[in-house]
Amino acid sequence: GPPAGVARNPAAYRLRPMTDDAPSGGRTPAPPVREQPFRELPRMGRTVVLTFDDGPDPRYTPDILSTLRAHDVRAMFFVCGEMATYQRDLLRRMAADGHVVGNHTWSHPQLPQLTRSAIRKEMERTSELIEDTVGAPPVWFRAPYGAWNRHAFEIGAELGMEPLAWTVDTLDWTTPGTDKIVKAVRDGAGPGVVVLSHDAGGNREQSVAALRRYLPELIEEGYGIGVPLP
Ligand SMILES: [Zn+2]
């Protein structure tokens, strides 16, 4: 059967019209645009979704990939183009291991401070790099700092991406200590919970060490660890 923790209903999170009155005359209606990101993915059952932002970083991402591989689970990596362009092998390894490569913009700006065309450039350039590298464009997008605006939702939809925020912020970027990161994940774990961590942007040794501890613990508790499929 499919690997444990992988969503059984791949289409569960694709955009759907809010009404049934779509025109039937052959013209495809424009997809509705979300005004809020997904913050959890509850249709996945007792599965926790692990996400890693801001990478890839050759100092930390390989260790995270190795830990995920050792436990045969899939996660999501929201990469920045300016990092990924120098780490294409890591992107390919993510894809080869079944992880989801998401779009986290090119240079990690505060999107609401940019013009619409600058936002589009940040997002489009990153999607193109991901597609060029792994053979498919990203279908998930996450705004840096969780700072979304209407342009970001609209452009994301135009580029074929769904917006994903998170349920549990490990605050690992504050380097609070491995114990606190593990506790944040353990306390926050639940069906469809999306966990935010980082594999780049500073010293991420605590994030790497924490994953090695909480991942087997979550599995032991009966959680699936998985990703929404496109
Ligand atoms: Zn970020």
Short mmCIF file of C-alpha atoms and ligand atoms in Angstrom, two decimals:
data_model
loop_
_atom_site.label_atom_id
_atom_site.label_comp_id
_atom_site.label_asym_id
_atom_site.label_seq_id
_atom_site.Cartn_x
_atom_site.Cartn_y
_atom_site.Cartn_z
CA GLY A 1 0.00 0.00 0.00
CA PRO A 2 0.97 3.67 0.02
CA PRO A 3 3.55 4.84 2.55
CA ALA A 4 2.12 5.55 5.99
CA GLY A 5 1.01 9.10 6.47
CA VAL A 6 0.57 10.05 2.85
CA ALA A 7 -2.80 11.58 2.09
CA ARG A 8 -5.15 9.08 0.51
CA ASN A 9 -7.15 11.75 -1.27
CA PRO A 10 -4.73 13.71 -3.43
CA ALA A 11 -7.40 16.16 -4.62
CA ALA A 12 -8.60 17.06 -1.13
CA TYR A 13 -6.87 20.42 -1.06
CA ARG A 14 -7.25 21.61 -4.63
CA LEU A 15 -9.30 24.72 -5.13
CA ARG A 16 -13.00 24.18 -5.61
CA PRO A 17 -15.65 26.70 -6.58
CA MET A 18 -17.78 27.86 -3.68
CA THR A 19 -20.96 27.47 -5.73
CA ASP A 20 -22.34 25.00 -8.24
CA ASP A 21 -23.35 27.57 -10.82
CA ALA A 22 -20.20 27.51 -12.90
CA PRO A 23 -20.99 28.18 -16.56
CA SER A 24 -21.42 25.00 -18.58
CA GLY A 25 -20.69 26.51 -21.97
CA GLY A 26 -17.18 25.18 -22.31
CA ARG A 27 -15.40 28.22 -20.91
CA THR A 28 -13.35 27.36 -17.85
CA PRO A 29 -14.20 29.75 -15.03
CA ALA A 30 -11.33 31.45 -13.24
CA PRO A 31 -10.53 29.56 -10.04
CA PRO A 32 -11.65 31.20 -6.83
CA VAL A 33 -8.86 32.92 -4.95
CA ARG A 34 -8.39 32.16 -1.28
CA GLU A 35 -8.21 35.05 1.16
CA GLN A 36 -6.53 33.06 3.91
CA PRO A 37 -3.86 30.37 3.81
CA PHE A 38 -4.48 26.84 5.00
CA ARG A 39 -3.24 26.57 8.59
CA GLU A 40 -3.88 22.86 9.04
CA LEU A 41 -4.69 19.93 6.79
CA PRO A 42 -7.31 17.99 8.77
CA ARG A 43 -8.47 15.75 5.91
CA MET A 44 -5.28 13.73 6.29
CA GLY A 45 -6.38 11.84 9.38
CA ARG A 46 -3.97 11.31 12.26
CA THR A 47 -1.09 12.76 10.27
CA VAL A 48 1.34 15.50 11.23
CA VAL A 49 2.82 17.58 8.41
CA LEU A 50 6.44 18.67 8.95
CA THR A 51 7.59 21.74 7.02
CA PHE A 52 11.08 23.22 6.73
CA ASP A 53 11.56 26.77 5.45
CA ASP A 54 14.22 29.06 4.00
CA GLY A 55 16.63 26.45 2.61
CA PRO A 56 18.16 24.48 1.24
CA ASP A 57 21.33 24.91 3.29
CA PRO A 58 24.12 22.36 2.73
CA ARG A 59 25.01 22.52 6.44
CA TYR A 60 21.61 21.32 7.69
CA THR A 61 19.30 20.16 4.91
CA PRO A 62 21.24 16.91 4.21
CA ASP A 63 20.95 15.87 7.88
CA ILE A 64 17.22 16.54 7.85
CA LEU A 65 16.82 14.56 4.64
CA SER A 66 18.78 11.67 6.14
CA THR A 67 16.61 11.59 9.27
CA LEU A 68 13.41 11.67 7.23
CA ARG A 69 14.75 8.91 5.00
CA ALA A 70 15.79 6.76 7.98
CA HIS A 71 12.16 6.80 9.13
CA ASP A 72 10.74 6.54 5.61
CA VAL A 73 8.54 9.64 5.92
CA ARG A 74 7.81 12.62 3.70
CA ALA A 75 7.92 16.34 4.58
CA MET A 76 7.54 19.72 2.89
CA PHE A 77 10.41 22.08 2.10
CA PHE A 78 9.53 25.69 1.35
CA VAL A 79 12.66 26.80 -0.46
CA CYS A 80 13.93 30.23 -1.41
CA GLY A 81 15.14 30.61 -4.98
CA GLU A 82 18.30 32.44 -3.98
CA MET A 83 19.31 29.43 -1.85
CA ALA A 84 18.00 26.74 -4.16
CA THR A 85 19.79 28.07 -7.21
CA TYR A 86 23.10 27.02 -5.60
CA GLN A 87 21.72 23.78 -4.14
CA ARG A 88 19.96 22.14 -7.01
CA ASP A 89 21.24 18.69 -6.03
CA LEU A 90 19.47 19.06 -2.68
CA LEU A 91 16.25 19.98 -4.48
CA ARG A 92 16.59 16.89 -6.63
CA ARG A 93 17.20 14.78 -3.54
CA MET A 94 14.05 16.19 -1.91
CA ALA A 95 11.99 15.31 -4.94
CA ALA A 96 13.60 11.89 -5.35
CA ASP A 97 12.76 11.05 -1.72
CA GLY A 98 9.12 12.04 -2.25
CA HIS A 99 9.18 15.31 -0.34
CA VAL A 100 7.13 18.30 -1.44
CA VAL A 101 9.20 21.23 -2.71
CA GLY A 102 7.23 24.40 -2.08
CA ASN A 103 7.77 28.03 -3.09
CA HIS A 104 8.93 30.45 -0.37
CA THR A 105 9.81 33.32 -2.79
CA TRP A 106 13.22 34.13 -4.23
CA SER A 107 14.75 36.43 -1.60
CA HIS A 108 12.41 36.13 1.42
CA PRO A 109 10.99 39.68 1.40
CA GLN A 110 8.01 41.13 3.24
CA LEU A 111 5.62 40.73 0.33
CA PRO A 112 3.13 43.43 1.46
CA GLN A 113 5.93 45.98 1.06
CA LEU A 114 6.45 45.12 -2.63
CA THR A 115 4.60 46.13 -5.77
CA ARG A 116 2.42 43.55 -7.43
CA SER A 117 4.93 43.04 -10.23
CA ALA A 118 7.79 42.60 -7.76
CA ILE A 119 5.76 40.01 -5.84
CA ARG A 120 5.06 38.20 -9.08
CA LYS A 121 8.78 38.19 -9.95
CA GLU A 122 9.69 36.78 -6.51
CA MET A 123 7.16 33.97 -6.85
CA GLU A 124 7.38 33.20 -10.56
CA ARG A 125 11.17 33.05 -10.69
CA THR A 126 11.19 30.57 -7.81
CA SER A 127 8.52 28.38 -9.39
CA GLU A 128 10.51 28.32 -12.62
CA LEU A 129 13.69 27.30 -10.83
CA ILE A 130 11.88 24.49 -9.01
CA GLU A 131 10.29 23.26 -12.24
CA ASP A 132 13.62 23.44 -14.11
CA THR A 133 15.32 21.46 -11.34
CA VAL A 134 12.83 18.77 -10.32
CA GLY A 135 10.65 18.61 -13.43
CA ALA A 136 7.40 19.89 -11.96
CA PRO A 137 6.33 23.32 -10.72
CA PRO A 138 5.49 23.75 -7.03
CA VAL A 139 1.84 23.47 -6.01
CA TRP A 140 2.26 24.96 -2.54
CA PHE A 141 3.34 28.46 -1.57
CA ARG A 142 4.22 30.00 1.80
CA ALA A 143 4.68 33.75 2.30
CA PRO A 144 7.82 34.77 4.21
CA TYR A 145 7.04 35.76 7.83
CA GLY A 146 3.48 34.58 7.22
CA ALA A 147 2.89 38.02 5.69
CA TRP A 148 0.21 37.47 3.05
CA ASN A 149 -1.75 39.93 0.99
CA ARG A 150 -4.30 39.78 -1.83
CA HIS A 151 -1.62 39.99 -4.52
CA ALA A 152 0.18 36.99 -3.07
CA PHE A 153 -3.02 34.91 -3.03
CA GLU A 154 -3.96 35.97 -6.57
CA ILE A 155 -0.51 35.40 -8.05
CA GLY A 156 -0.19 32.10 -6.21
CA ALA A 157 -3.46 30.94 -7.75
CA GLU A 158 -2.33 32.11 -11.20
CA LEU A 159 0.83 30.08 -10.79
CA GLY A 160 -1.11 27.01 -9.68
CA MET A 161 -0.19 27.09 -6.01
CA GLU A 162 -2.19 26.79 -2.79
CA PRO A 163 -1.20 28.94 0.21
CA LEU A 164 -0.06 27.05 3.30
CA ALA A 165 0.69 28.62 6.68
CA TRP A 166 1.22 26.52 9.81
CA THR A 167 -0.46 25.37 13.00
CA VAL A 168 2.56 25.03 15.29
CA ASP A 169 5.54 27.39 15.21
CA THR A 170 8.52 25.69 16.85
CA LEU A 171 10.27 29.09 17.12
CA ASP A 172 13.42 27.16 16.25
CA TRP A 173 14.84 30.30 14.60
CA THR A 174 15.22 31.82 18.09
CA THR A 175 17.53 28.87 18.98
CA PRO A 176 15.58 28.19 22.19
CA GLY A 177 17.36 24.86 22.77
CA THR A 178 16.64 21.43 21.35
CA ASP A 179 14.42 20.48 24.33
CA LYS A 180 12.07 23.39 23.71
CA ILE A 181 11.77 22.63 20.01
CA VAL A 182 10.97 18.99 20.78
CA LYS A 183 8.41 20.07 23.38
CA ALA A 184 6.73 22.51 20.97
CA VAL A 185 6.25 19.73 18.43
CA ARG A 186 5.14 17.13 20.98
CA ASP A 187 2.67 19.49 22.67
CA GLY A 188 1.27 20.72 19.37
CA ALA A 189 0.99 17.40 17.55
CA GLY A 190 -2.48 16.43 16.40
CA PRO A 191 -4.38 15.32 13.30
CA GLY A 192 -3.63 17.60 10.36
CA VAL A 193 -1.29 19.82 12.34
CA VAL A 194 1.31 21.65 10.24
CA VAL A 195 4.64 22.17 12.03
CA LEU A 196 6.95 25.06 11.07
CA SER A 197 10.72 24.60 11.37
CA HIS A 198 13.70 25.96 9.45
CA ASP A 199 16.61 24.26 7.72
CA ALA A 200 18.39 27.54 6.92
CA GLY A 201 18.65 31.21 7.84
CA GLY A 202 21.09 30.79 10.72
CA ASN A 203 22.53 28.06 12.93
CA ARG A 204 19.98 25.25 12.69
CA GLU A 205 21.79 22.54 14.65
CA GLN A 206 18.98 22.56 17.22
CA SER A 207 16.36 22.05 14.53
CA VAL A 208 18.33 19.11 13.16
CA ALA A 209 18.83 17.56 16.61
CA ALA A 210 15.19 18.10 17.58
CA LEU A 211 13.90 16.29 14.50
CA ARG A 212 16.04 13.27 15.39
CA ARG A 213 14.22 13.10 18.72
CA TYR A 214 10.61 14.07 18.01
CA LEU A 215 10.23 12.17 14.76
CA PRO A 216 10.62 8.65 16.22
CA GLU A 217 8.58 9.75 19.25
CA LEU A 218 5.65 10.89 17.08
CA ILE A 219 5.79 7.67 15.10
CA GLU A 220 5.88 5.65 18.33
CA GLU A 221 2.74 7.50 19.46
CA GLY A 222 0.95 6.37 16.33
CA TYR A 223 1.09 9.53 14.24
CA GLY A 224 1.55 9.33 10.54
CA ILE A 225 4.02 11.82 9.13
CA GLY A 226 3.10 12.90 5.64
CA VAL A 227 2.41 15.46 2.99
CA PRO A 228 -0.65 16.55 1.00
CA LEU A 229 -0.30 15.31 -2.54
CA PRO A 230 -0.92 17.70 -5.44
ZN ZN B 1 10.86 31.90 5.84
#
